[in-house]
Amino acid sequence: MKQETGNFFSLSGNEKRINKLINSLESGVLLLGPKSEILSGNEAALKILGLTRNELNGKLSFLSEWDAIHEDGSPFPEPTHPVSTVIDTKKPLTNIIMGVQRLVTNDRIWLLVNAEPLLDDEGEIIEVICSFSDITKHKAVEEKLTWLYQSLEIKAFELATSNTELERFVYVATHDLQEPLRMVSSFTQLLKKKYGQQLDEQANEYINYAVDGATRLKRLILDLLEYSKFSSNREEFTHTDMNAVLQDVTTMFSHELEKTDTELFISELPFIYAKTSLMKQLLENLIGNALKYRSTIKPVIKINYKEEENNYLFSVCDNGIGIDPKYSDKIFILFERLHNGNGTYEGTGVGLAICKKIVEMHRGTIWVESEQEKGSTFYFTISKAQNQTHEKL
Ligand code: ADP
């Protein structure tokens, strides 16, 4: 064996080519004797282990002085090292991950190790071929990813907890506010009923303001209560016929549709995987707004849908008073209203915030495209992801 020239096997004829081949590999390859003594190694083995050829050949065994550890940090006792195990069992071993302390530079590297016995005719070990690659960089990336994933999980948990706590707080606060509000409202009304005749016009006006304020506050509280209930919504996702949902909603608005002589255009809608009652609430809010924010011309409302690769895209289009595009995002924020028009348009500014929550719960998005005085089209998507096999039953 001419190890000083970096040859892997003793040389003759074709073996020169084999030596060249082994030396050109990126994986380290060591040839070891039956007592784990290192007989030879290729260039990559020297590079990975950080040793010169002389230092390597002096080693009696592979990894015995290298402070080998398992992935979980526990020690890798020498009798269980891949080469020792192969010598014991005479069977090959693959994909063993070991952390080792390099002898010269003293830094820790991670190796993916395979070991293969070479047996004589009697089945006794002649040599062991041990190959290994340096996976330190992969391990570092993997550890970083694990760390990132864990921090993400913690953050998501913290966020969910604080969100639930906040919604619980809003629920309790609004719930508890109802009782004193009921008292204010009923006693001011009683005051008006019993003493209204004895009070002057201004006093009666003040009482009316108080009653109006209490009524508005009651609506606000009820809407807020509705909004805060979402985190505790336990309804199951089911195959939901959007035609049936829409039918329910239009029946609910039938009186108003007739009164306003609204023309309704509805296309055939799909079955989707959704929380049915929330789909109803969503369409109720959007169609209710299309009716509420109508202009002076004959109202026309169109409900359509388009199937996209990952979503169903629905649209509710009206020819009403429209929205200034610069407020397109603002209207989805809780309590944000553009038109209160001195009481012309009743409302609390909660409806679209609820729509946004519902859509997000279905892994979708909601937005509006609108032009003032021309009308608005509200678009929302519902993800197909929950169950892609039930697009239309
Ligand atoms: P509310 O109707 O109770 O005010 P919403 O959250 O449903 O609350 O709507 C927020 C605001 O968005 C409304 O105050 C209104 O200014 C505007 N808006 C919603 N829908 C329409 C629509 N179809 N056309 C014009 N403006 C609309």
XYZ file of C-alpha atoms and ligand atoms in Angstrom:
420
model
C 0.000 0.000 0.000
C 1.454 3.375 -0.995
C -0.442 5.521 1.409
C 2.008 8.411 1.317
C 0.904 9.131 -2.250
C -2.750 9.133 -1.276
C -3.575 5.811 -2.857
C -6.517 3.918 -1.455
C -5.565 0.396 -2.522
C -2.112 -1.014 -3.382
C -1.564 -0.241 -7.006
C -1.645 -2.400 -10.060
C -3.292 -1.852 -13.444
C -6.935 -0.851 -13.126
C -6.574 -0.117 -9.422
C -4.955 3.185 -10.338
C -8.230 4.202 -11.906
C -10.176 3.046 -8.854
C -7.872 5.093 -6.609
C -8.445 8.147 -8.737
C -12.154 7.590 -8.598
C -12.229 7.161 -4.800
C -10.081 10.246 -4.316
C -12.398 12.312 -6.455
C -15.458 11.483 -4.293
C -16.991 14.184 -2.107
C -17.710 11.662 0.629
C -14.950 10.565 2.940
C -13.983 6.903 2.557
C -11.852 4.961 5.036
C -10.563 1.442 4.818
C -10.205 -0.186 8.237
C -8.756 -3.467 9.429
C -10.503 -6.101 11.624
C -9.407 -4.245 14.788
C -10.839 -0.938 13.584
C -7.361 0.297 12.663
C -7.315 2.784 9.810
C -5.503 1.386 6.773
C -6.199 4.145 4.323
C -8.448 7.064 3.496
C -9.326 9.176 0.482
C -8.723 12.941 0.086
C -12.256 13.839 1.179
C -11.829 11.861 4.439
C -8.728 13.930 5.273
C -10.521 17.152 4.432
C -13.641 16.352 6.443
C -11.741 15.098 9.483
C -9.184 17.911 9.242
C -6.134 15.623 9.304
C -3.034 15.105 7.208
C -2.449 11.687 5.738
C 0.242 10.946 8.333
C -2.051 11.962 11.196
C -4.822 9.782 9.804
C -2.673 6.696 9.292
C -1.461 6.917 12.853
C -4.981 6.383 14.192
C -5.710 2.961 15.471
C -9.413 3.208 15.246
C -11.979 5.449 13.675
C -13.712 7.891 16.014
C -12.635 6.348 19.332
C -10.957 9.586 20.449
C -13.432 11.892 18.791
C -15.988 12.340 21.548
C -18.766 10.975 19.351
C -22.357 11.865 20.228
C -25.858 11.016 19.051
C -28.222 13.655 17.649
C -29.827 14.126 21.074
C -26.389 14.889 22.566
C -25.990 11.559 24.396
C -22.577 9.838 24.084
C -21.921 7.280 21.346
C -19.921 4.555 23.236
C -17.156 3.075 21.168
C -18.562 -0.495 21.009
C -21.624 0.959 19.273
C -19.670 2.972 16.669
C -20.655 1.978 13.127
C -17.303 0.297 12.365
C -17.247 -1.630 15.678
C -20.854 -2.730 15.099
C -20.084 -3.921 11.565
C -17.079 -5.869 12.864
C -19.304 -7.451 15.527
C -22.319 -8.216 13.356
C -20.577 -8.590 9.960
C -23.557 -6.762 8.493
C -23.630 -3.390 6.734
C -24.936 -0.277 8.486
C -26.377 2.768 6.760
C -27.300 6.376 7.518
C -25.962 6.673 11.048
C -25.772 10.288 12.222
C -22.850 11.081 14.525
C -21.490 14.289 15.959
C -17.689 14.245 16.348
C -15.112 16.601 17.792
C -12.331 17.183 15.251
C -8.982 16.435 16.816
C -6.882 19.317 15.484
C -9.378 22.160 15.163
C -11.470 20.932 18.106
C -14.767 21.963 16.502
C -17.837 19.712 16.301
C -19.000 18.404 12.944
C -21.884 16.103 12.015
C -21.379 13.038 9.860
C -23.739 10.725 8.009
C -21.951 7.384 8.184
C -22.249 4.083 6.270
C -20.110 1.012 6.945
C -19.752 -2.176 4.926
C -17.808 -5.363 5.842
C -15.508 -7.124 3.378
C -15.544 -10.833 4.314
C -13.255 -13.740 3.341
C -14.506 -17.145 2.172
C -14.991 -18.245 5.784
C -17.137 -15.221 6.471
C -14.474 -13.516 8.599
C -13.856 -9.788 8.444
C -10.931 -8.768 6.246
C -11.644 -5.080 6.116
C -14.395 -2.544 6.683
C -15.186 0.262 4.247
C -16.573 3.254 6.015
C -17.950 6.179 4.022
C -19.227 9.430 5.466
C -20.320 12.888 4.441
C -20.200 16.146 6.354
C -23.806 17.205 7.089
C -22.914 19.981 9.553
C -24.410 22.720 7.351
C -27.609 20.732 6.760
C -27.892 20.138 10.498
C -27.486 23.852 11.204
C -30.219 24.716 8.685
C -32.436 21.971 10.105
C -31.878 23.234 13.665
C -32.626 26.801 12.589
C -35.811 25.646 10.866
C -36.881 23.656 13.925
C -36.200 26.672 16.098
C -38.165 28.951 13.745
C -41.041 26.484 13.604
C -41.150 26.212 17.392
C -41.070 30.003 17.857
C -43.816 30.314 15.268
C -45.913 27.774 17.151
C -45.369 29.655 20.429
C -46.265 32.989 18.780
C -49.394 31.494 17.172
C -50.441 30.064 20.535
C -49.835 33.412 22.295
C -51.772 35.234 19.603
C -54.676 32.806 19.723
C -54.763 33.022 23.525
C -54.706 36.809 23.626
C -57.284 36.964 20.853
C -59.579 34.599 22.708
C -59.033 36.537 25.948
C -59.824 39.803 24.209
C -62.965 38.435 22.630
C -63.984 36.948 25.955
C -63.409 40.347 27.561
C -65.566 42.068 24.931
C -68.236 39.410 25.395
C -68.334 39.789 29.183
C -68.163 43.583 29.018
C -70.926 43.905 26.448
C -73.028 41.259 28.131
C -72.774 43.012 31.505
C -73.470 46.416 29.962
C -76.875 45.301 28.798
C -78.531 45.279 32.185
C -77.704 48.908 33.239
C -78.511 50.018 29.697
C -81.904 48.374 29.903
C -82.518 50.346 33.131
C -81.470 53.682 31.570
C -83.614 53.004 28.530
C -86.749 51.870 30.353
C -86.608 54.582 33.040
C -86.151 57.416 30.543
C -89.083 56.037 28.582
C -91.101 55.790 31.786
C -90.123 59.366 32.641
C -91.405 60.503 29.275
C -94.620 58.531 29.577
C -95.432 59.605 33.130
C -94.200 63.199 33.259
C -93.973 64.102 29.561
C -97.143 66.214 29.833
C -95.796 68.235 32.758
C -92.391 68.954 31.140
C -91.719 71.710 28.648
C -90.740 71.059 25.013
C -87.005 71.291 25.644
C -87.125 68.786 28.491
C -89.046 66.389 26.239
C -86.433 66.897 23.510
C -83.657 65.997 25.971
C -85.539 62.863 26.985
C -85.877 61.903 23.297
C -82.118 62.315 22.841
C -81.516 60.087 25.871
C -83.906 57.401 24.520
C -82.267 57.572 21.048
C -78.803 57.338 22.576
C -79.812 54.324 24.658
C -81.336 52.611 21.585
C -78.183 53.202 19.534
C -76.001 52.003 22.376
C -78.121 48.846 22.586
C -77.574 48.165 18.860
C -73.857 48.768 19.224
C -73.660 46.384 22.168
C -75.653 43.681 20.360
C -73.475 43.995 17.225
C -70.305 43.919 19.296
C -71.617 40.860 21.103
C -72.229 39.205 17.735
C -68.689 40.091 16.619
C -67.126 38.757 19.803
C -68.917 35.410 19.509
C -66.740 34.265 16.598
C -63.891 32.748 18.577
C -66.377 30.439 20.263
C -68.139 29.435 17.032
C -68.216 25.644 17.195
C -70.249 25.030 14.044
C -68.802 22.290 11.830
C -67.738 22.849 8.239
C -70.203 21.009 5.993
C -71.054 20.747 2.307
C -73.110 23.858 1.900
C -75.447 24.541 -0.992
C -74.950 28.245 -1.629
C -78.156 28.314 -3.716
C -80.148 27.255 -0.641
C -78.325 29.776 1.535
C -79.070 32.565 -0.915
C -82.688 31.458 -1.175
C -83.029 31.808 2.627
C -81.480 35.262 2.556
C -83.645 36.574 -0.299
C -86.758 35.192 1.410
C -85.728 37.095 4.516
C -85.419 40.307 2.489
C -88.491 39.601 0.311
C -90.555 42.419 1.764
C -87.786 44.978 1.287
C -86.917 43.713 -2.183
C -90.529 44.146 -3.205
C -90.925 47.525 -1.531
C -87.843 48.930 -3.267
C -88.690 47.199 -6.591
C -85.184 45.711 -6.638
C -84.166 43.596 -9.606
C -82.183 40.562 -8.511
C -79.888 38.587 -10.856
C -78.618 35.353 -9.420
C -76.389 32.816 -11.155
C -76.278 29.134 -10.240
C -74.023 28.892 -7.189
C -71.764 25.990 -6.131
C -71.691 23.630 -3.169
C -68.837 24.655 -0.923
C -67.236 23.353 2.257
C -68.227 25.952 4.827
C -70.017 26.860 8.040
C -73.529 27.182 6.647
C -74.938 29.685 9.136
C -71.926 31.951 8.632
C -72.395 31.885 4.855
C -75.950 33.004 5.485
C -74.774 35.816 7.728
C -72.208 36.886 5.133
C -74.712 37.134 2.280
C -77.244 38.716 4.615
C -74.796 41.534 5.457
C -73.730 42.119 1.848
C -77.231 42.011 0.334
C -78.577 44.034 3.269
C -75.948 46.716 2.556
C -76.685 46.642 -1.196
C -80.293 47.414 -0.322
C -79.478 49.932 2.393
C -76.971 51.941 0.359
C -79.138 52.069 -2.798
C -79.323 55.290 -4.796
C -82.393 56.980 -6.235
C -82.486 54.809 -9.381
C -84.143 51.375 -9.535
C -81.899 49.058 -7.491
C -80.222 46.166 -9.286
C -78.315 43.507 -7.340
C -76.314 40.778 -9.090
C -74.872 37.734 -7.341
C -72.283 35.726 -9.242
C -69.504 33.252 -8.734
C -66.462 32.039 -10.602
C -64.491 28.905 -9.931
C -60.754 29.495 -9.541
C -57.962 26.990 -9.076
C -57.950 27.117 -5.268
C -61.025 29.190 -4.431
C -64.592 30.010 -5.201
C -64.846 33.692 -6.013
C -68.260 35.220 -5.228
C -69.426 38.732 -6.020
C -72.340 40.870 -4.827
C -72.777 43.837 -7.144
C -75.112 46.811 -6.676
C -75.842 50.064 -8.504
C -76.098 52.062 -5.277
C -74.367 55.163 -3.920
C -70.908 53.586 -4.162
C -67.813 54.116 -2.056
C -64.867 56.413 -2.601
C -62.064 53.921 -3.519
C -59.737 55.536 -0.980
C -61.915 54.053 1.765
C -62.023 50.548 0.276
C -59.963 49.057 3.125
C -61.296 51.226 5.941
C -64.886 49.973 5.666
C -63.849 46.476 6.806
C -62.558 47.838 10.131
C -64.806 47.510 13.174
C -67.072 50.581 13.699
C -65.824 52.353 10.555
C -68.719 53.960 8.642
C -68.647 56.244 5.636
C -72.306 57.089 5.378
C -74.235 57.861 8.504
C -75.938 60.742 6.718
C -77.664 62.164 9.811
C -79.484 58.949 10.429
C -80.351 58.257 6.752
C -78.431 55.019 6.879
C -78.783 53.217 10.148
C -75.996 50.975 11.263
C -73.044 50.486 13.579
C -70.146 49.715 11.224
C -69.825 46.135 12.450
C -71.357 44.257 9.459
C -68.348 44.276 7.121
C -65.918 43.558 9.988
C -67.998 40.433 10.639
C -67.941 39.572 6.899
C -64.136 39.826 6.972
C -63.919 37.499 9.975
C -66.248 34.957 8.348
C -64.283 34.963 5.088
C -60.942 34.656 6.884
C -62.329 31.738 8.878
C -62.865 30.084 5.465
C -59.309 30.937 4.389
C -60.475 33.554 1.959
C -60.261 37.304 1.393
C -62.853 40.027 0.919
C -62.555 43.343 -0.914
C -64.632 45.944 -2.678
C -64.365 47.613 -6.061
C -66.488 50.689 -6.279
C -67.090 54.057 -7.856
C -69.047 56.784 -6.136
C -72.576 57.243 -7.487
C -72.136 54.180 -9.733
C -72.296 51.255 -7.340
C -70.121 48.724 -5.549
C -69.067 45.136 -6.106
C -68.030 43.185 -3.046
C -65.870 40.157 -3.841
C -65.051 37.342 -1.463
C -63.242 34.041 -1.884
C -63.810 30.776 -0.045
C -60.974 28.288 -0.120
C -61.519 24.868 -1.646
C -58.703 23.537 0.524
C -60.781 21.881 3.238
C -62.145 19.366 0.782
C -61.376 19.590 -2.854
C -63.425 16.587 -3.930
C -66.825 18.114 -3.246
C -66.931 21.054 -5.582
C -70.411 20.297 -6.890
C -72.484 17.415 -5.628
P -73.013 49.634 8.652
O -73.784 49.338 7.419
O -73.671 49.175 9.896
O -72.547 51.050 8.710
P -70.939 47.931 7.605
O -69.738 47.423 8.321
O -71.855 46.956 6.997
O -71.666 48.820 8.659
O -70.450 48.925 6.477
C -69.429 49.871 6.763
C -69.577 51.074 5.838
O -69.280 50.684 4.494
C -70.982 51.593 5.784
O -71.197 52.529 6.850
C -71.012 52.241 4.430
O -70.471 53.527 4.521
C -70.092 51.405 3.593
N -70.817 50.410 2.749
C -71.013 49.103 3.015
N -71.672 48.514 2.012
C -71.892 49.438 1.073
C -72.520 49.448 -0.212
N -73.053 48.337 -0.746
N -72.546 50.606 -0.893
C -72.019 51.729 -0.375
N -71.407 51.807 0.823
C -71.344 50.673 1.550
